[in-house]
Amino acid sequence: MIVERFAPSPTGLLHLGHAYSALLACDIAKATGGRFLVRIENTDAARCKPEYETALFEDLEWLGIDWETPVLRQTDRLDSYDNALDKLIDIGLCYPCSCTRSDIKNALSAPQEGAEPAFGPDGLIYPRTCCHRSMSERTAQDAIRLDMTKAVSMLTSELSFQEIGTDPHKTITIDPQPLITDCGDIVLARKDIATTAYHMSVVIDDAYQEVTHVTRGLDLASATSIHCLLQNLLGLPTPIYRHHRLIRDENGKRLAKRDDARSIRAYREQGLTPEDIREMVGLTS
């Protein structure tokens, strides 16, 4: 049975891009007799607000989307994330990091034969300033990073996943070496939210909820190799992925939550219908 999910963070109002992703995943689940789940990724207490969570449920219901209950909230599963992180720590794949964003930016601004700083899925690729540190030195002010070089060296099988798109069920084989150069030592646990970061929690939750198909935007495609790596290291199944086109404004810019003018709530207040939204994102029947 196909199990699709929509996993928003309640840090702002849902926009057309969210509507497209949720409607597409829900439509596919219904058409195949599968299940559709909503998951609330709310571990960032500083940015996640109860009013945004209430709003997103109202918007999804207005769009005609049905989902299973109870809804999983990441704040209810912190022990599961900690246990998975401990597994990676126990096999020597992690180190504590005290660097701030400014520290990283300054370290990468030093002249290096004229090379521009490299960016990965999480922004600037970390220069491994703290890679010499042991986990026994960890303090409450430290984030936890994955030593990507060690992680890649511990792979015992090929990394791959199935991508649904213009070529259904196309198998994508992942070269692990670019994970080192193009992703770097990603953060697994952030010091500012005191729990695991997105990459860890999403793969753990997808496995826990037995998600078979992940429908999400092309902006997250670069993270899929990281997720496949973590699934491999933690012995978790790899879902089938569908990275859909992005919904953009008239200038070709990707929509963001801060663009309230294109929020589902704003369109509702203007008197548009769910059918209007479907037409705007190209999902008319």
Tab-separated table of C-alpha atoms in Angstrom:
chain	number	residue	atom	x	y	z
A	1	MET	CA	0.000	0.000	0.000
A	2	ILE	CA	1.241	3.468	-0.896
A	3	VAL	CA	1.771	5.767	2.093
A	4	GLU	CA	2.235	9.445	1.236
A	5	ARG	CA	2.881	12.275	3.672
A	6	PHE	CA	2.882	16.059	3.887
A	7	ALA	CA	5.250	17.347	6.571
A	8	PRO	CA	5.089	21.124	7.046
A	9	SER	CA	6.759	23.192	9.758
A	10	PRO	CA	4.343	25.632	11.427
A	11	THR	CA	6.620	28.641	10.974
A	12	GLY	CA	4.327	30.610	8.676
A	13	LEU	CA	1.242	30.405	6.510
A	14	LEU	CA	1.010	27.779	3.784
A	15	HIS	CA	1.467	29.106	0.234
A	16	LEU	CA	0.709	27.796	-3.237
A	17	GLY	CA	3.806	25.614	-3.254
A	18	HIS	CA	2.633	23.828	-0.129
A	19	ALA	CA	-0.835	23.442	-1.638
A	20	TYR	CA	0.615	21.830	-4.753
A	21	SER	CA	2.736	19.364	-2.777
A	22	ALA	CA	-0.064	18.415	-0.372
A	23	LEU	CA	-2.714	18.097	-3.084
A	24	LEU	CA	-0.435	16.060	-5.334
A	25	ALA	CA	0.502	13.619	-2.568
A	26	CYS	CA	-3.089	13.314	-1.353
A	27	ASP	CA	-4.441	12.799	-4.879
A	28	ILE	CA	-1.940	10.015	-5.543
A	29	ALA	CA	-2.713	8.269	-2.260
A	30	LYS	CA	-6.477	8.408	-2.942
A	31	ALA	CA	-6.129	7.246	-6.546
A	32	THR	CA	-4.161	4.180	-5.480
A	33	GLY	CA	-6.185	3.290	-2.397
A	34	GLY	CA	-3.280	4.317	-0.206
A	35	ARG	CA	-2.862	6.338	2.966
A	36	PHE	CA	-2.158	10.059	3.364
A	37	LEU	CA	-0.502	11.423	6.487
A	38	VAL	CA	0.178	14.906	7.813
A	39	ARG	CA	3.227	15.288	10.046
A	40	ILE	CA	4.036	18.446	11.987
A	41	GLU	CA	7.770	19.194	12.037
A	42	ASN	CA	7.791	21.496	15.039
A	43	THR	CA	11.084	21.032	16.869
A	44	ASP	CA	12.207	24.606	16.241
A	45	ALA	CA	10.427	26.150	19.225
A	46	ALA	CA	11.662	29.656	18.444
A	47	ARG	CA	9.960	29.748	15.028
A	48	CYS	CA	7.058	27.296	15.286
A	49	LYS	CA	3.825	28.889	16.489
A	50	PRO	CA	0.521	27.264	17.559
A	51	GLU	CA	-1.427	29.756	15.458
A	52	TYR	CA	0.441	28.661	12.321
A	53	GLU	CA	-0.312	25.006	13.096
A	54	THR	CA	-4.004	25.828	13.492
A	55	ALA	CA	-3.934	27.802	10.239
A	56	LEU	CA	-2.313	25.025	8.225
A	57	PHE	CA	-4.924	22.492	9.344
A	58	GLU	CA	-7.688	24.930	8.414
A	59	ASP	CA	-6.126	25.554	5.006
A	60	LEU	CA	-5.664	21.844	4.278
A	61	GLU	CA	-9.242	21.101	5.245
A	62	TRP	CA	-10.467	23.983	3.075
A	63	LEU	CA	-8.508	22.553	0.134
A	64	GLY	CA	-10.470	19.323	0.532
A	65	ILE	CA	-7.571	17.274	1.852
A	66	ASP	CA	-8.274	14.395	4.251
A	67	TRP	CA	-5.588	12.901	6.470
A	68	GLU	CA	-5.272	10.219	9.091
A	69	THR	CA	-5.401	11.009	12.783
A	70	PRO	CA	-3.786	11.316	15.210
A	71	VAL	CA	-1.230	13.596	13.593
A	72	LEU	CA	2.403	12.925	14.455
A	73	ARG	CA	4.257	15.873	15.980
A	74	GLN	CA	8.017	15.735	16.158
A	75	THR	CA	8.080	17.192	19.661
A	76	ASP	CA	6.451	13.943	20.810
A	77	ARG	CA	9.301	11.857	19.414
A	78	LEU	CA	12.463	13.466	20.776
A	79	ASP	CA	13.609	10.245	22.470
A	80	SER	CA	13.536	8.414	19.128
A	81	TYR	CA	15.787	11.030	17.554
A	82	ASP	CA	18.196	10.946	20.475
A	83	ASN	CA	18.421	7.156	20.271
A	84	ALA	CA	19.262	7.278	16.561
A	85	LEU	CA	21.850	9.985	17.161
A	86	ASP	CA	23.416	7.855	19.892
A	87	LYS	CA	23.829	5.010	17.391
A	88	LEU	CA	25.889	7.203	15.093
A	89	ILE	CA	27.873	8.566	18.028
A	90	ASP	CA	28.610	5.039	19.294
A	91	ILE	CA	30.157	4.009	15.973
A	92	GLY	CA	32.375	7.084	15.925
A	93	LEU	CA	30.716	9.114	13.191
A	94	CYS	CA	30.012	12.345	15.100
A	95	TYR	CA	31.839	15.223	16.702
A	96	PRO	CA	30.784	18.303	18.696
A	97	CYS	CA	30.953	21.701	17.041
A	98	SER	CA	30.960	25.096	18.770
A	99	CYS	CA	31.187	27.190	15.580
A	100	THR	CA	28.617	29.901	14.943
A	101	ARG	CA	27.437	30.941	11.497
A	102	SER	CA	29.800	33.912	11.751
A	103	ASP	CA	32.715	31.628	12.652
A	104	ILE	CA	32.057	29.506	9.584
A	105	LYS	CA	31.670	32.509	7.298
A	106	ASN	CA	34.907	34.047	8.593
A	107	ALA	CA	36.821	30.784	8.242
A	108	LEU	CA	35.702	30.436	4.649
A	109	SER	CA	36.406	34.073	3.755
A	110	ALA	CA	40.171	33.570	4.034
A	111	PRO	CA	41.817	33.613	0.584
A	112	GLN	CA	42.129	30.140	-0.881
A	113	GLU	CA	43.656	30.608	-4.293
A	114	GLY	CA	40.732	32.788	-5.287
A	115	ALA	CA	38.147	30.037	-4.793
A	116	GLU	CA	34.649	31.075	-3.813
A	117	PRO	CA	33.150	29.403	-0.714
A	118	ALA	CA	31.139	26.325	-1.649
A	119	PHE	CA	27.464	25.929	-0.780
A	120	GLY	CA	25.650	22.678	-0.052
A	121	PRO	CA	22.074	21.749	0.874
A	122	ASP	CA	22.460	23.468	4.257
A	123	GLY	CA	24.321	26.557	3.088
A	124	LEU	CA	28.048	27.097	3.376
A	125	ILE	CA	29.928	23.800	3.488
A	126	TYR	CA	31.472	23.473	6.925
A	127	PRO	CA	35.307	23.753	6.922
A	128	ARG	CA	35.706	20.981	9.559
A	129	THR	CA	37.108	23.377	12.152
A	130	CYS	CA	36.007	21.159	15.052
A	131	CYS	CA	36.524	17.733	13.456
A	132	HIS	CA	39.417	16.978	15.809
A	133	ARG	CA	37.153	17.159	18.864
A	134	SER	CA	35.928	14.064	20.681
A	135	MET	CA	32.340	13.541	21.759
A	136	SER	CA	33.651	13.341	25.326
A	137	GLU	CA	34.322	17.081	25.024
A	138	ARG	CA	30.698	17.865	24.171
A	139	THR	CA	29.071	20.751	26.032
A	140	ALA	CA	25.553	22.155	26.066
A	141	GLN	CA	26.740	24.854	23.663
A	142	ASP	CA	27.779	22.386	20.972
A	143	ALA	CA	25.973	21.208	17.887
A	144	ILE	CA	26.665	17.660	16.712
A	145	ARG	CA	28.023	17.098	13.219
A	146	LEU	CA	28.339	13.993	11.068
A	147	ASP	CA	31.894	13.264	9.978
A	148	MET	CA	30.984	12.728	6.349
A	149	THR	CA	34.363	11.258	5.377
A	150	LYS	CA	34.068	8.560	8.036
A	151	ALA	CA	30.396	7.986	7.239
A	152	VAL	CA	31.106	7.378	3.557
A	153	SER	CA	33.947	5.015	4.438
A	154	MET	CA	31.558	2.875	6.492
A	155	LEU	CA	29.076	2.256	3.689
A	156	THR	CA	28.747	-1.438	2.946
A	157	SER	CA	26.326	-1.199	0.049
A	158	GLU	CA	25.521	1.028	-2.906
A	159	LEU	CA	23.464	4.154	-2.262
A	160	SER	CA	20.477	4.480	-4.563
A	161	PHE	CA	16.824	5.433	-4.636
A	162	GLN	CA	13.893	5.318	-7.032
A	163	GLU	CA	12.683	8.612	-8.495
A	164	ILE	CA	9.203	8.979	-9.945
A	165	GLY	CA	8.875	11.605	-12.640
A	166	THR	CA	9.087	11.713	-16.399
A	167	ASP	CA	10.816	8.342	-16.202
A	168	PRO	CA	8.761	6.386	-13.598
A	169	HIS	CA	10.724	4.393	-11.051
A	170	LYS	CA	14.044	5.470	-12.459
A	171	THR	CA	16.820	4.191	-10.211
A	172	ILE	CA	19.251	6.936	-9.195
A	173	THR	CA	22.653	5.687	-8.058
A	174	ILE	CA	24.430	8.038	-5.656
A	175	ASP	CA	28.174	8.555	-5.875
A	176	PRO	CA	29.120	8.886	-2.181
A	177	GLN	CA	32.221	11.010	-2.751
A	178	PRO	CA	30.289	14.230	-3.576
A	179	LEU	CA	28.642	13.877	-0.177
A	180	ILE	CA	32.039	14.847	1.232
A	181	THR	CA	32.768	17.697	-1.151
A	182	ASP	CA	29.281	18.994	-1.934
A	183	CYS	CA	27.468	18.449	1.383
A	184	GLY	CA	30.191	18.317	3.998
A	185	ASP	CA	29.833	17.554	7.693
A	186	ILE	CA	26.150	18.258	8.162
A	187	VAL	CA	24.567	19.167	11.501
A	188	LEU	CA	22.677	16.266	13.060
A	189	ALA	CA	21.687	18.042	16.271
A	190	ARG	CA	21.441	21.805	16.677
A	191	LYS	CA	22.461	23.514	19.893
A	192	ASP	CA	19.737	26.143	19.572
A	193	ILE	CA	16.820	23.687	19.510
A	194	ALA	CA	18.357	20.946	21.668
A	195	THR	CA	17.287	18.092	19.410
A	196	THR	CA	18.152	16.469	16.124
A	197	ALA	CA	18.095	18.573	12.978
A	198	TYR	CA	15.917	18.105	9.895
A	199	HIS	CA	17.980	15.453	8.096
A	200	MET	CA	17.907	13.056	11.046
A	201	SER	CA	14.322	13.534	12.152
A	202	VAL	CA	12.846	13.250	8.667
A	203	VAL	CA	14.413	9.867	7.890
A	204	ILE	CA	13.511	8.501	11.322
A	205	ASP	CA	9.896	9.648	11.034
A	206	ASP	CA	9.492	8.375	7.475
A	207	ALA	CA	10.624	4.935	8.626
A	208	TYR	CA	8.457	5.025	11.770
A	209	GLN	CA	5.356	5.967	9.770
A	210	GLU	CA	6.177	3.404	7.062
A	211	VAL	CA	6.134	6.089	4.388
A	212	THR	CA	6.585	4.471	0.970
A	213	HIS	CA	6.532	7.591	-1.232
A	214	VAL	CA	7.925	11.031	-0.439
A	215	THR	CA	6.467	13.830	-2.558
A	216	ARG	CA	8.361	17.110	-2.179
A	217	GLY	CA	9.758	20.011	-4.184
A	218	LEU	CA	12.866	20.072	-6.316
A	219	ASP	CA	14.429	22.427	-3.768
A	220	LEU	CA	14.857	19.412	-1.483
A	221	ALA	CA	16.297	17.101	-4.135
A	222	SER	CA	19.858	17.938	-3.077
A	223	ALA	CA	19.094	16.590	0.402
A	224	THR	CA	18.002	13.176	-0.845
A	225	SER	CA	21.540	11.792	-1.044
A	226	ILE	CA	22.044	12.794	2.603
A	227	HIS	CA	18.828	11.053	3.586
A	228	CYS	CA	19.801	7.901	1.705
A	229	LEU	CA	23.144	7.915	3.501
A	230	LEU	CA	21.507	8.212	6.930
A	231	GLN	CA	18.983	5.516	6.043
A	232	ASN	CA	21.878	3.245	5.103
A	233	LEU	CA	23.841	3.965	8.285
A	234	LEU	CA	20.807	3.505	10.548
A	235	GLY	CA	19.432	0.461	8.740
A	236	LEU	CA	16.239	2.236	7.668
A	237	PRO	CA	14.259	1.671	4.446
A	238	THR	CA	14.550	4.168	1.603
A	239	PRO	CA	11.204	5.426	0.272
A	240	ILE	CA	10.485	6.184	-3.366
A	241	TYR	CA	10.927	9.900	-4.044
A	242	ARG	CA	8.989	12.280	-6.254
A	243	HIS	CA	10.636	15.713	-6.570
A	244	HIS	CA	8.058	17.938	-8.206
A	245	ARG	CA	8.394	21.259	-9.982
A	246	LEU	CA	8.374	24.403	-7.877
A	247	ILE	CA	5.565	26.929	-7.899
A	248	ARG	CA	7.043	30.335	-8.680
A	249	ASP	CA	5.824	33.928	-8.847
A	250	GLU	CA	5.534	35.995	-12.017
A	251	ASN	CA	9.249	36.814	-11.788
A	252	GLY	CA	10.256	33.166	-11.569
A	253	LYS	CA	11.111	33.377	-7.873
A	254	ARG	CA	10.356	30.421	-5.633
A	255	LEU	CA	7.574	31.123	-3.152
A	256	ALA	CA	8.423	31.447	0.543
A	257	LYS	CA	6.346	31.552	3.719
A	258	ARG	CA	7.199	35.212	4.229
A	259	ASP	CA	5.281	36.016	1.025
A	260	ASP	CA	1.900	36.362	2.746
A	261	ALA	CA	0.302	37.790	-0.395
A	262	ARG	CA	0.442	34.309	-1.961
A	263	SER	CA	-0.607	32.394	1.132
A	264	ILE	CA	-3.599	30.088	0.983
A	265	ARG	CA	-5.175	32.189	3.723
A	266	ALA	CA	-4.904	35.333	1.591
A	267	TYR	CA	-6.517	33.636	-1.403
A	268	ARG	CA	-9.315	32.337	0.809
A	269	GLU	CA	-9.987	35.855	2.083
A	270	GLN	CA	-10.106	37.102	-1.507
A	271	GLY	CA	-12.953	34.700	-2.209
A	272	LEU	CA	-11.103	32.114	-4.301
A	273	THR	CA	-12.251	28.492	-4.195
A	274	PRO	CA	-10.270	25.268	-3.767
A	275	GLU	CA	-10.854	24.645	-7.475
A	276	ASP	CA	-9.231	28.014	-8.223
A	277	ILE	CA	-6.157	26.972	-6.241
A	278	ARG	CA	-5.975	23.674	-8.115
A	279	GLU	CA	-6.075	25.538	-11.404
A	280	MET	CA	-3.385	27.984	-10.258
A	281	VAL	CA	-0.960	25.143	-9.464
A	282	GLY	CA	-1.843	23.081	-12.536
A	283	LEU	CA	-3.807	20.275	-10.895
A	284	THR	CA	-7.118	20.670	-12.680
A	285	SER	CA	-8.913	17.433	-13.524
